[in-house]
Coordinates of C-alpha atoms and ligand atoms in Angstrom, one line a residue:
M36 CA -28.0 5.5 3.8
S37 CA -25.6 6.2 1.0
Q38 CA -24.8 9.7 0.4
S39 CA -22.9 11.2 -2.5
L40 CA -20.5 14.1 -2.1
F41 CA -21.9 15.3 -5.4
D42 CA -25.5 15.8 -4.0
Q43 CA -25.1 19.6 -4.0
F44 CA -24.9 19.5 -7.8
S45 CA -27.8 17.2 -8.4
P46 CA -29.2 16.8 -11.0
L47 CA -25.9 16.4 -12.8
C48 CA -25.2 14.8 -16.2
A49 CA -22.2 13.8 -18.3
I50 CA -21.8 13.5 -22.0
A51 CA -19.4 10.8 -23.1
P52 CA -19.2 10.4 -26.9
T53 CA -16.5 7.6 -27.0
P54 CA -16.1 4.1 -25.5
K55 CA -13.1 5.2 -23.4
A56 CA -15.0 8.2 -22.0
I57 CA -17.9 6.0 -21.2
Q58 CA -15.6 3.5 -19.4
I59 CA -14.0 6.2 -17.3
L60 CA -17.3 7.9 -16.3
Q61 CA -19.6 5.0 -15.9
P62 CA -18.6 3.9 -12.4
F63 CA -18.6 7.5 -11.2
C64 CA -22.0 8.2 -12.7
A65 CA -23.5 5.0 -11.3
K66 CA -22.2 5.7 -7.8
N67 CA -23.3 9.3 -7.7
G68 CA -26.6 9.3 -9.5
V69 CA -25.3 11.2 -12.5
T70 CA -27.1 10.7 -15.9
L71 CA -24.6 9.5 -18.5
F72 CA -25.6 10.5 -22.0
V73 CA -24.0 8.6 -24.9
P74 CA -24.4 8.5 -28.7
P75 CA -27.0 5.9 -29.9
E76 CA -24.4 3.4 -31.1
F77 CA -23.3 2.8 -27.5
Q78 CA -26.8 2.4 -26.1
D79 CA -26.1 -1.2 -25.1
Q80 CA -23.6 -0.2 -22.4
T81 CA -24.9 -0.5 -18.9
G82 CA -26.2 2.6 -17.1
V83 CA -26.3 4.9 -20.1
V84 CA -28.9 7.1 -21.7
P85 CA -28.6 7.4 -25.5
Y86 CA -29.3 10.8 -27.1
T87 CA -31.1 10.2 -30.4
E88 CA -30.9 13.7 -31.9
K89 CA -27.7 15.5 -32.8
L90 CA -25.8 16.5 -29.7
R91 CA -26.4 20.2 -30.4
V92 CA -30.2 19.6 -30.4
H93 CA -30.0 17.3 -27.4
L94 CA -28.1 19.9 -25.4
Q95 CA -30.7 22.4 -26.1
S96 CA -33.4 20.2 -24.6
I97 CA -31.4 19.4 -21.4
W98 CA -29.7 22.8 -20.8
S99 CA -32.1 24.1 -18.1
Q100 CA -32.7 20.7 -16.5
Y101 CA -29.2 20.1 -15.1
R102 CA -27.2 22.0 -12.6
G103 CA -24.0 20.8 -14.2
I104 CA -22.9 19.2 -17.4
I105 CA -19.6 17.3 -17.7
F106 CA -18.3 17.0 -21.2
V107 CA -15.6 14.5 -22.2
M108 CA -14.6 16.3 -25.4
A109 CA -12.2 18.8 -26.9
T110 CA -12.7 22.2 -25.2
G111 CA -13.1 23.9 -28.6
A112 CA -16.0 21.6 -29.5
V113 CA -17.7 22.3 -26.2
V114 CA -17.3 26.1 -26.5
R115 CA -19.0 25.9 -30.0
L116 CA -21.8 23.7 -28.6
I117 CA -22.7 25.8 -25.6
A118 CA -22.1 29.3 -27.0
P119 CA -25.7 29.8 -28.3
L120 CA -27.1 28.5 -25.0
L121 CA -25.3 30.7 -22.5
E122 CA -27.6 33.2 -20.9
D123 CA -26.6 34.3 -17.4
K124 CA -24.0 33.1 -14.9
S125 CA -26.6 33.1 -12.2
S126 CA -28.8 30.5 -14.0
D127 CA -26.6 28.6 -16.5
P128 CA -25.4 25.2 -15.5
A129 CA -21.8 24.6 -14.5
I130 CA -19.9 23.4 -17.5
I131 CA -17.0 21.0 -17.0
V132 CA -14.7 19.7 -19.7
M133 CA -12.3 16.8 -19.2
D134 CA -10.1 14.7 -21.3
E135 CA -10.7 11.0 -21.9
G136 CA -8.2 9.9 -19.3
G137 CA -9.7 12.0 -16.6
E138 CA -6.3 13.7 -16.1
N139 CA -7.5 17.3 -16.6
V140 CA -10.8 18.5 -15.3
I141 CA -11.5 22.1 -16.5
S142 CA -14.1 24.4 -15.0
L143 CA -15.2 26.1 -18.2
C144 CA -18.3 28.1 -17.2
G145 CA -20.3 28.8 -14.1
G146 CA -17.2 28.4 -11.9
H147 CA -18.6 30.4 -9.1
Q148 CA -22.3 30.7 -9.0
G149 CA -22.8 27.5 -10.8
G150 CA -20.4 25.8 -8.4
G151 CA -18.2 24.7 -11.4
E152 CA -14.9 25.2 -9.6
Q153 CA -16.0 23.1 -6.7
L154 CA -17.4 20.4 -9.0
S155 CA -14.1 20.2 -11.0
R156 CA -12.1 20.0 -7.7
L157 CA -14.3 17.1 -6.5
L158 CA -14.4 15.3 -9.8
A159 CA -10.6 15.6 -10.3
Q160 CA -10.1 14.1 -6.9
E161 CA -12.5 11.3 -7.7
L162 CA -10.7 10.5 -10.9
G163 CA -7.2 11.2 -9.7
G164 CA -6.7 14.1 -12.0
N165 CA -6.1 17.8 -11.8
A166 CA -8.7 20.5 -11.5
I167 CA -7.9 23.3 -13.9
L168 CA -9.3 26.6 -12.5
T169 CA -8.5 29.9 -14.2
G170 CA -10.6 32.3 -12.2
A171 CA -8.7 35.1 -10.4
S172 CA -10.0 34.4 -6.9
A173 CA -9.0 30.8 -7.1
S174 CA -5.4 31.8 -7.9
L175 CA -5.5 34.5 -5.2
K176 CA -6.8 31.8 -2.8
L177 CA -9.8 33.9 -1.9
P178 CA -13.5 32.9 -1.9
G179 CA -15.2 34.5 -4.9
V180 CA -17.0 37.8 -3.9
D181 CA -20.1 36.4 -5.6
I182 CA -20.1 33.1 -3.6
M183 CA -18.5 33.9 -0.3
G184 CA -21.8 34.0 1.6
K185 CA -23.0 30.7 0.2
P186 CA -22.0 28.3 3.0
L187 CA -23.9 30.5 5.5
Q188 CA -26.8 30.9 3.1
W189 CA -26.4 34.7 2.9
Q190 CA -28.6 36.1 0.1
K191 CA -27.2 38.2 -2.7
G192 CA -28.5 41.8 -2.6
E193 CA -27.9 44.7 -4.9
G194 CA -24.6 45.6 -6.4
D195 CA -22.2 45.7 -9.3
W196 CA -20.8 42.2 -8.8
T197 CA -18.7 42.2 -11.9
A198 CA -17.0 45.5 -11.0
V199 CA -16.2 44.5 -7.4
S200 CA -14.9 41.1 -8.5
R201 CA -12.7 42.9 -11.0
M202 CA -11.2 45.0 -8.1
V203 CA -10.5 41.8 -6.2
A204 CA -8.8 40.3 -9.2
H205 CA -6.7 43.4 -9.6
Q206 CA -5.8 43.1 -5.9
Q207 CA -7.1 46.6 -5.2
P208 CA -8.0 47.4 -1.6
V209 CA -11.6 46.4 -0.9
K210 CA -13.5 47.7 2.1
V211 CA -15.7 45.2 3.9
V212 CA -18.4 46.6 6.1
Q213 CA -19.9 43.7 8.1
E214 CA -22.8 44.7 10.2
V215 CA -24.4 41.4 10.9
G216 CA -23.8 37.7 10.5
S217 CA -20.8 35.4 11.3
T218 CA -17.3 36.7 10.7
L219 CA -15.9 33.2 10.6
W220 CA -15.2 33.6 6.8
Q221 CA -12.6 36.3 7.6
K222 CA -10.5 34.1 9.9
S223 CA -9.1 31.7 7.3
L224 CA -8.1 34.1 4.5
P225 CA -4.6 34.0 3.2
E226 CA -1.9 36.0 5.1
T227 CA -2.2 39.0 2.7
H228 CA -5.3 39.8 0.8
C229 CA -7.3 42.7 -0.6
F230 CA -9.9 42.7 2.2
Q231 CA -7.2 43.9 4.7
F232 CA -8.0 47.5 3.9
Q233 CA -7.1 49.8 6.8
E234 CA -9.1 53.1 7.0
G235 CA -6.7 56.1 6.5
E236 CA -3.8 54.1 4.9
T237 CA -5.2 53.7 1.4
S238 CA -8.4 54.4 -0.2
P239 CA -10.7 51.5 -1.1
Q240 CA -11.6 50.8 -4.7
A241 CA -14.7 48.8 -3.9
E242 CA -17.0 47.9 -1.0
V243 CA -18.5 44.7 0.2
W244 CA -21.4 45.2 2.6
I245 CA -22.7 42.4 4.8
T246 CA -25.8 43.8 6.2
D247 CA -29.5 43.4 6.9
R248 CA -30.2 46.9 5.7
V249 CA -31.0 48.0 2.1
S250 CA -30.1 51.6 2.0
L251 CA -26.3 51.7 1.9
V252 CA -24.2 54.8 2.3
K253 CA -23.7 55.5 -1.4
A254 CA -20.0 55.7 -2.3
N255 CA -18.5 56.6 -5.6
L256 CA -17.2 53.1 -5.8
P257 CA -18.5 49.7 -7.0
Q258 CA -20.5 48.2 -4.1
V259 CA -22.1 44.8 -3.5
C260 CA -24.3 43.6 -0.7
W261 CA -24.8 40.3 1.0
H262 CA -27.8 39.7 3.3
P263 CA -27.3 37.2 6.1
R264 CA -30.6 35.8 7.3
V265 CA -30.6 37.3 10.8
L266 CA -34.0 38.9 11.1
W267 CA -36.9 37.0 12.7
V268 CA -40.4 38.4 12.0
G269 CA -42.9 38.0 14.9
L270 CA -46.4 38.0 13.6
G271 CA -49.9 38.2 15.1
C272 CA -53.1 38.5 13.1
E273 CA -56.9 38.3 13.1
R274 CA -58.2 34.9 12.3
G275 CA -58.5 34.4 8.5
T276 CA -56.2 37.4 7.4
A277 CA -55.1 36.7 3.9
K278 CA -51.5 36.0 3.0
E279 CA -51.2 39.1 0.8
V280 CA -52.3 41.3 3.7
I281 CA -49.7 39.8 6.0
A282 CA -47.0 40.0 3.3
D283 CA -47.9 43.7 2.7
A284 CA -47.6 44.4 6.4
V285 CA -44.1 42.8 6.5
R286 CA -43.0 44.5 3.3
T287 CA -44.2 47.9 4.5
T288 CA -42.4 47.4 7.9
F289 CA -39.2 46.5 6.2
Q290 CA -39.4 49.4 3.7
Q291 CA -40.1 51.9 6.5
Y292 CA -37.2 50.7 8.6
G293 CA -34.8 50.2 5.7
F294 CA -34.4 46.4 6.3
A295 CA -33.8 43.9 3.5
E296 CA -36.5 41.2 3.2
K297 CA -33.7 38.9 2.0
S298 CA -32.3 39.0 5.5
I299 CA -35.5 37.4 6.9
A300 CA -34.5 34.2 8.7
G301 CA -38.1 33.1 9.4
L302 CA -41.4 33.8 11.0
A303 CA -42.5 33.3 14.6
T304 CA -45.9 33.4 16.3
I305 CA -47.9 31.8 19.1
E306 CA -48.9 28.1 18.9
L307 CA -52.5 29.1 18.6
K308 CA -51.7 30.5 15.1
G309 CA -50.1 27.2 14.0
D310 CA -53.1 26.7 11.6
E311 CA -53.4 30.3 10.4
V312 CA -53.6 29.9 6.7
G313 CA -52.2 33.3 5.8
I314 CA -49.1 32.9 7.9
L315 CA -48.6 29.3 6.7
A316 CA -48.9 30.3 3.1
L317 CA -46.4 33.2 3.6
A318 CA -43.9 30.8 5.2
E319 CA -44.4 28.2 2.5
T320 CA -44.1 30.5 -0.5
N321 CA -40.8 32.0 0.8
N322 CA -39.4 28.9 2.3
Y323 CA -39.3 30.5 5.7
P324 CA -39.2 28.3 8.8
L325 CA -42.2 29.0 11.1
K326 CA -41.5 28.9 14.8
L327 CA -44.4 28.5 17.2
Y328 CA -44.3 29.2 20.9
S329 CA -46.8 28.5 23.7
A330 CA -48.5 31.5 25.5
A331 CA -46.6 30.5 28.7
D332 CA -43.3 30.7 26.9
L333 CA -44.1 34.0 25.3
N334 CA -45.3 35.5 28.5
Q335 CA -41.8 35.1 30.0
V336 CA -40.2 37.3 27.4
S337 CA -39.9 40.9 28.4
V338 CA -41.1 43.2 25.7
P339 CA -41.4 47.0 25.2
N340 CA -45.1 47.0 24.4
P341 CA -47.1 44.5 26.4
S342 CA -50.9 44.6 25.9
P343 CA -53.4 43.7 28.6
V344 CA -56.1 43.2 25.9
V345 CA -53.9 40.6 24.1
A346 CA -53.1 39.0 27.5
Q347 CA -56.8 38.5 28.2
E348 CA -57.4 37.0 24.8
V349 CA -54.5 34.6 24.4
G350 CA -52.8 34.4 27.7
T351 CA -49.7 36.3 26.9
S352 CA -49.3 40.1 26.8
S353 CA -47.2 40.0 23.6
V354 CA -47.3 37.8 20.5
A355 CA -45.3 39.5 17.8
E356 CA -42.6 41.1 19.9
A357 CA -42.2 38.1 22.2
A358 CA -42.1 35.6 19.4
A359 CA -39.6 37.6 17.4
I360 CA -37.3 37.9 20.3
K361 CA -37.7 34.2 21.3
A362 CA -36.9 33.0 17.7
A363 CA -33.9 35.2 17.4
T364 CA -32.4 34.2 20.8
L365 CA -29.8 31.5 20.7
E366 CA -28.4 29.9 23.8
T367 CA -24.8 30.2 22.8
A368 CA -24.2 33.3 20.8
G369 CA -24.3 37.0 21.6
E370 CA -27.2 39.3 22.1
T371 CA -30.6 39.5 20.5
S372 CA -32.2 42.9 19.8
L373 CA -35.7 43.9 18.9
V374 CA -35.0 46.1 15.9
V375 CA -38.7 46.9 15.1
S376 CA -41.2 47.1 17.9
K377 CA -44.8 46.2 17.4
Q378 CA -46.4 47.7 14.2
I379 CA -50.1 47.4 13.8
F380 CA -51.7 47.2 10.4
K381 CA -55.5 47.4 10.2
S382 CA -57.6 47.2 7.0
D383 CA -61.0 45.9 5.9
H384 CA -59.3 42.6 5.2
G385 CA -57.9 41.9 8.7
A386 CA -55.4 43.2 11.2
V387 CA -51.7 42.2 11.4
T388 CA -49.0 43.0 14.0
V389 CA -45.4 42.8 13.0
A390 CA -42.2 43.0 15.1
V391 CA -38.7 42.2 14.1
A392 CA -35.8 40.9 16.1
R393 CA -32.2 40.5 15.0
S394 CA -30.3 37.3 15.9
P395 CA -26.6 37.3 16.7
R396 CA -26.2 34.4 14.3
E397 CA -27.6 33.9 10.8
Y398 CA -30.1 31.1 10.0
I399 CA -28.6 28.6 7.6
G400 CA -31.5 26.2 7.1
N401 CA -29.4 23.2 6.1
T402 CA -29.0 19.9 7.8
G403 CA -25.3 20.0 8.6
Q404 CA -23.0 17.0 7.9
L405 CA -20.1 15.7 9.9
Y406 CA -17.3 14.0 7.9
L407 CA -15.0 12.1 10.1
V408 CA -11.8 11.8 8.0
G409 CA -8.6 9.8 8.5
T410 CA -5.8 11.6 6.7
G411 CA -3.3 8.8 6.8
P412 CA 0.2 8.9 8.2
G413 CA 1.4 12.0 6.4
D414 CA 1.9 11.8 2.7
L415 CA -1.1 13.2 0.8
N416 CA -0.8 10.3 -1.7
Q417 CA -1.9 8.0 1.1
I418 CA -5.3 9.6 1.5
P419 CA -8.0 7.8 -0.4
P420 CA -9.9 9.9 -3.0
A421 CA -13.2 9.8 -1.0
A422 CA -11.5 11.2 2.0
R423 CA -9.8 13.9 -0.1
S424 CA -13.2 14.8 -1.6
A425 CA -14.8 15.1 1.9
I426 CA -12.0 17.5 2.9
T427 CA -12.5 19.6 -0.2
K428 CA -16.2 19.6 0.1
A429 CA -16.4 20.7 3.8
D430 CA -17.2 24.2 4.7
V431 CA -15.1 23.9 7.9
I432 CA -12.1 21.7 8.7
I433 CA -11.3 21.1 12.3
G434 CA -8.2 19.3 13.6
Y435 CA -4.9 19.4 15.4
S436 CA -2.7 22.1 14.0
L437 CA 0.1 19.7 12.8
Y438 CA -2.3 17.6 10.8
L439 CA -4.0 20.6 9.3
D440 CA -0.6 21.8 8.1
L441 CA 0.0 18.4 6.4
I442 CA -3.3 18.6 4.4
R443 CA -3.0 22.3 3.6
P444 CA -2.6 21.5 -0.2
L445 CA -6.1 20.0 -0.1
Q446 CA -7.7 23.0 1.3
R447 CA -9.7 25.3 -1.0
P448 CA -10.2 29.0 -0.8
G449 CA -13.1 30.1 1.4
Q450 CA -12.9 27.1 3.7
I451 CA -13.0 27.9 7.4
I452 CA -10.1 26.2 9.2
E453 CA -10.1 25.8 12.9
S454 CA -7.0 24.4 14.5
Y455 CA -6.7 23.2 18.1
A456 CA -3.9 22.1 20.4
I457 CA -3.2 18.4 20.7
T458 CA -4.9 18.1 24.1
E459 CA -8.1 19.9 23.0
E460 CA -9.9 16.8 21.6
R461 CA -13.2 17.3 23.4
Q462 CA -13.4 21.0 22.4
R463 CA -12.8 19.9 18.8
A464 CA -15.6 17.4 19.0
Q465 CA -18.0 19.8 20.6
R466 CA -17.2 22.6 18.2
S467 CA -17.7 20.4 15.2
I468 CA -21.1 19.2 16.4
S469 CA -22.2 22.8 17.2
L470 CA -21.2 24.0 13.7
A471 CA -22.9 21.0 12.0
N472 CA -26.0 21.6 14.1
W473 CA -26.0 25.1 12.8
G474 CA -26.1 23.8 9.2
L475 CA -22.5 23.7 8.0
N476 CA -20.6 20.7 6.5
V477 CA -17.7 20.0 8.9
A478 CA -14.8 17.7 8.4
V479 CA -13.0 16.6 11.5
V480 CA -9.6 15.2 10.7
S481 CA -7.3 12.8 12.5
S482 CA -4.0 11.4 11.3
G483 CA -4.0 7.8 10.3
D484 CA -7.5 6.3 10.7
I485 CA -9.9 8.5 12.6
G486 CA -11.4 5.5 14.4
I487 CA -8.1 4.2 15.7
Y488 CA -7.0 6.2 18.8
G489 CA -8.6 9.1 16.9
M490 CA -11.4 11.6 17.1
G491 CA -14.1 9.3 15.8
G492 CA -15.2 7.7 19.0
L493 CA -15.1 11.0 20.8
V494 CA -17.3 12.8 18.3
F495 CA -19.9 10.0 18.5
E496 CA -19.8 10.1 22.4
E497 CA -20.4 13.8 22.3
L498 CA -23.2 13.4 19.8
I499 CA -24.9 10.8 22.0
A500 CA -24.4 12.9 25.1
A501 CA -26.2 15.8 23.3
G502 CA -29.2 13.5 22.5
W503 CA -28.4 12.8 18.9
D504 CA -31.1 10.9 16.9
G505 CA -28.5 9.2 14.7
K506 CA -29.6 11.2 11.6
S507 CA -29.2 14.9 12.2
P508 CA -26.4 16.0 11.8
K509 CA -25.6 13.4 9.2
V510 CA -22.3 11.6 9.9
A511 CA -20.1 9.9 7.4
V512 CA -16.8 8.2 8.3
F513 CA -13.9 8.1 5.8
P514 CA -11.2 5.5 6.7
G515 CA -7.5 6.2 6.6
I516 CA -4.3 4.2 6.6
T517 CA -3.3 3.8 10.2
A518 CA 0.3 4.2 11.4
M519 CA 0.6 0.4 12.0
Q520 CA -0.4 -0.4 8.4
A521 CA 1.8 2.3 6.9
A522 CA 4.8 1.1 9.0
A523 CA 4.1 -2.6 8.0
A524 CA 4.1 -1.6 4.4
K525 CA 7.6 0.0 4.8
L526 CA 8.9 -3.1 6.6
G527 CA 7.6 -5.8 4.2
A528 CA 4.9 -8.0 5.7
P529 CA 5.2 -8.1 9.5
L530 CA 1.4 -8.4 10.1
T531 CA 0.7 -11.4 8.0
H532 CA -0.6 -13.3 11.0
D533 CA -2.8 -12.4 13.9
F534 CA -1.9 -9.0 15.4
C535 CA -3.2 -6.4 17.8
A536 CA -2.7 -2.8 18.6
I537 CA -2.1 -1.5 22.1
S538 CA -1.8 2.1 23.1
L539 CA 0.6 2.8 26.0
S540 CA -1.1 6.1 26.9
D541 CA -2.8 5.9 30.2
L542 CA -4.4 9.3 29.9
L543 CA -7.8 7.8 29.2
T544 CA -7.1 4.1 30.1
P545 CA -6.0 2.9 33.6
W546 CA -2.5 1.4 33.4
D547 CA -3.5 -1.9 35.0
V548 CA -5.9 -2.5 32.0
I549 CA -3.0 -1.8 29.6
E550 CA -0.8 -4.2 31.5
K551 CA -3.5 -6.9 31.3
R552 CA -3.8 -6.5 27.6
L553 CA 0.0 -6.6 27.1
T554 CA 0.1 -9.9 29.1
A555 CA -2.8 -11.4 27.1
A556 CA -1.1 -10.4 23.8
A557 CA 2.2 -11.9 25.0
E558 CA 0.5 -15.2 25.9
A559 CA -1.5 -15.4 22.7
D560 CA 1.7 -14.7 20.6
F561 CA 0.1 -11.8 18.8
I562 CA 2.3 -9.5 16.7
V563 CA 1.9 -6.2 18.6
G564 CA 1.8 -2.7 17.4
L565 CA 2.4 -0.2 20.2
Y566 CA 0.9 3.3 19.7
N567 CA 1.8 6.2 22.0
P568 CA 4.9 4.3 23.2
R569 CA 6.6 7.0 25.1
S570 CA 6.0 10.7 25.9
R571 CA 8.2 13.1 27.8
T572 CA 6.6 12.3 31.1
R573 CA 5.6 8.7 30.4
T574 CA 9.0 7.1 30.0
E575 CA 8.6 3.8 32.0
H576 CA 5.6 2.3 30.2
I577 CA 7.6 1.1 27.2
K578 CA 10.1 -0.7 29.6
V579 CA 7.2 -2.5 31.2
A580 CA 5.7 -3.4 27.8
H581 CA 9.1 -4.7 26.7
R582 CA 9.5 -6.9 29.8
I583 CA 6.0 -8.4 29.4
L584 CA 6.4 -9.1 25.7
S585 CA 9.9 -10.5 26.2
A586 CA 8.7 -13.2 28.6
D587 CA 7.7 -15.8 26.0
R588 CA 9.6 -14.5 22.9
S589 CA 13.3 -14.9 22.0
P590 CA 15.6 -11.9 22.5
E591 CA 16.2 -12.2 18.7
T592 CA 12.5 -11.5 17.9
P593 CA 12.5 -8.7 15.3
V594 CA 11.2 -5.3 16.4
A595 CA 10.7 -2.2 14.2
L596 CA 10.7 1.3 15.5
V597 CA 9.1 3.4 12.8
R598 CA 9.0 7.2 13.4
S599 CA 7.1 9.9 11.4
I600 CA 6.3 7.4 8.7
S601 CA 5.6 9.0 5.3
R602 CA 6.6 12.4 6.6
P603 CA 9.8 14.2 5.6
D604 CA 11.6 13.1 8.8
E605 CA 10.7 9.4 8.4
Q606 CA 13.0 7.0 10.3
V607 CA 12.9 3.2 10.3
I608 CA 15.0 1.2 12.8
L609 CA 14.9 -2.6 12.5
T610 CA 16.2 -4.2 15.7
N611 CA 15.2 -6.9 18.1
L612 CA 13.7 -7.4 21.6
K613 CA 17.2 -7.6 23.2
E614 CA 18.3 -4.2 21.8
M615 CA 15.1 -2.2 21.2
L616 CA 15.3 0.0 24.3
E617 CA 18.8 1.2 23.3
H618 CA 17.2 3.2 20.4
P619 CA 15.2 6.4 20.6
I620 CA 11.5 5.9 20.9
D621 CA 9.0 8.8 21.2
M622 CA 5.4 9.9 20.6
L623 CA 5.9 10.0 16.8
T624 CA 7.0 6.4 16.8
V625 CA 5.0 3.2 16.3
V626 CA 6.7 0.1 17.6
I627 CA 6.0 -3.3 15.9
I628 CA 7.1 -6.4 17.8
G629 CA 7.1 -9.7 15.9
N630 CA 5.6 -13.0 17.1
R631 CA 7.5 -16.2 17.6
T632 CA 7.7 -16.8 13.8
T633 CA 8.5 -13.3 12.6
K634 CA 11.8 -13.1 10.7
Q635 CA 14.2 -10.4 9.5
H636 CA 15.6 -10.8 6.0
Q637 CA 18.1 -8.1 5.0
H638 CA 16.2 -4.9 5.9
W639 CA 12.7 -6.6 5.7
M640 CA 10.5 -7.8 8.5
I641 CA 8.3 -10.8 7.6
T642 CA 5.8 -12.9 9.4
P643 CA 5.0 -16.1 7.6
R644 CA 1.3 -16.7 6.7
G645 CA 1.1 -20.0 8.6
Y646 CA 2.8 -21.7 11.6
Ligands
LIG269 N1 -5.3 7.7 14.5 C1 -3.8 7.5 14.4 C2 -3.2 7.2 15.8 C3 -3.2 8.3 16.7 S1 -2.4 7.9 18.3 C4 -3.6 6.3 13.4 O1 -4.5 5.6 13.0 O2 -2.4 6.2 13.0 C5 -0.9 8.6 18.0 C6 0.2 7.6 17.9 O3 0.1 7.0 16.6 C7 1.6 8.1 17.9 O4 2.1 8.2 19.3 C8 2.4 7.0 17.2 O5 2.5 5.9 18.0 C9 1.4 6.7 16.1 N2 1.6 7.4 14.8 C10 0.7 8.3 14.2 N3 1.2 8.7 13.1 C11 2.4 8.2 12.9 C12 3.4 8.2 11.9 N4 3.3 9.0 10.8 N5 4.6 7.5 12.1 C13 4.7 6.7 13.2 N6 3.8 6.6 14.2 C14 2.7 7.3 14.0

């Protein structure tokens, strides 16, 4: 079940005209299903597709087939090649240019709507280079006005997008009027930004509307409009009513009430209509989900216009209104309201009833993904590229506040960041699952490796408790360097022989179990890494561990106390069993105790490979 972090850009292609470029891109393309175009003279290389015409001609033929094109060429040459092909930023592919060494990855065109900025960030991370982004919102650390609704699948409505984006770039006050949909996007903006407009203090220079309505209050300012998908359309119809008739009824209703059809989340009706061709066709053409409810379920919804005639026919006194309300109602979020009560449309071609309910939360319609990411001991250089890419790709990052601070440089504008206190692990797990179930890509981060005394197990436990089918949300785990490995690398090679890790925290494990494991490790002569060795309240455990591990080992056995490894306040103390308790040990320390053969040489700690 391999899954590429580049799926969102598929189909993607690269053009590599030289052997070095092919060499750099070939593994990346093979791993991520990216087509690698090369000149005919290199057609013998594995995994490549030769272009037989001139590159200019070839480009013309592939232009509209790919969502992104990566060029390994001089920027000037690329500009000349693509100039005649550029049409519109909403439909052109993202154009990326990089040097042969993969050091600089430039987002040249389609940075926002084509996803080019995001593609160059991910590609740069994959190749260990820099993403070069020159758009104004990237440098202001703001999500682009023309893409800010994408993670929540808001639909773009009317507006002068260029003019509003210009005002953002000029850092002019921009008024945001959000009537519906999630406000999560507002929570992680930089400390100061142009959306902080306060009524009365300054006058806004542009407006961003986030609404399910079409007729805005016209202002003498550039305006744009995003439509979150919050409206559920409840439908009833006579058997055999044509799709066009139903679509007309919906359109007329929306026009009459001033609602945007782009804000339609989906359709809802009674189970009996699950095979109604007109409704099925309307759902399919527009890619609307269709929710079906039993008569008994619908009968329980209280509606303004119940009909005894309908009740007699289908066993519930309301179809359209009840189905709309039911579809819009979520267990966890705010209140649902019926915004259009039952409208009846009769014609020679059938009869349709339409009702519309507004959901407190927008429909996203994606299968969310959970990335469980270990962010290593501290230094960003100790995070593997795949883990970095997962962090960059995520719509939401959830973690303990200290670790979120450490990875701040990897965050990108527009990401939703949710930080929690150290004790709120279960809340973190539950929140990440709920956001992924909603349809977002969520990265849960833990320091070190997420599967070693980290959030990994907890997220799986919560998923299983919630009846997870193992597939949805999708889960991918990204390994990190655990504290014990990072410490060992600082010390030399203390873990060359059999070793184990034991956590001295008895918050989730009974102390007698911990003691048993310490005793077993002592008897088996394992090298031992002690995690969570001492907290403010748990001061005795390390003394007990010391006593147990000293039983069969010489007082001279090397011990390392490694604190805040690979963070600015890193501290390494190399001591021995006899003296270890005389040194400070706290929750930021990992303790490594050698086995009977471990030696100290100068400031190195080494365990020989064999006995
Ligand atoms: N998932 C983490 C462990 C979390 S448990 C990992 O794989 O490293 C927390 C304990 O890990 C701390 O009490 C400490 O013993 C150890 N630890 C985590 N980061 C550390 C660091 N940078 N330096 C030293 N010890 C660390």
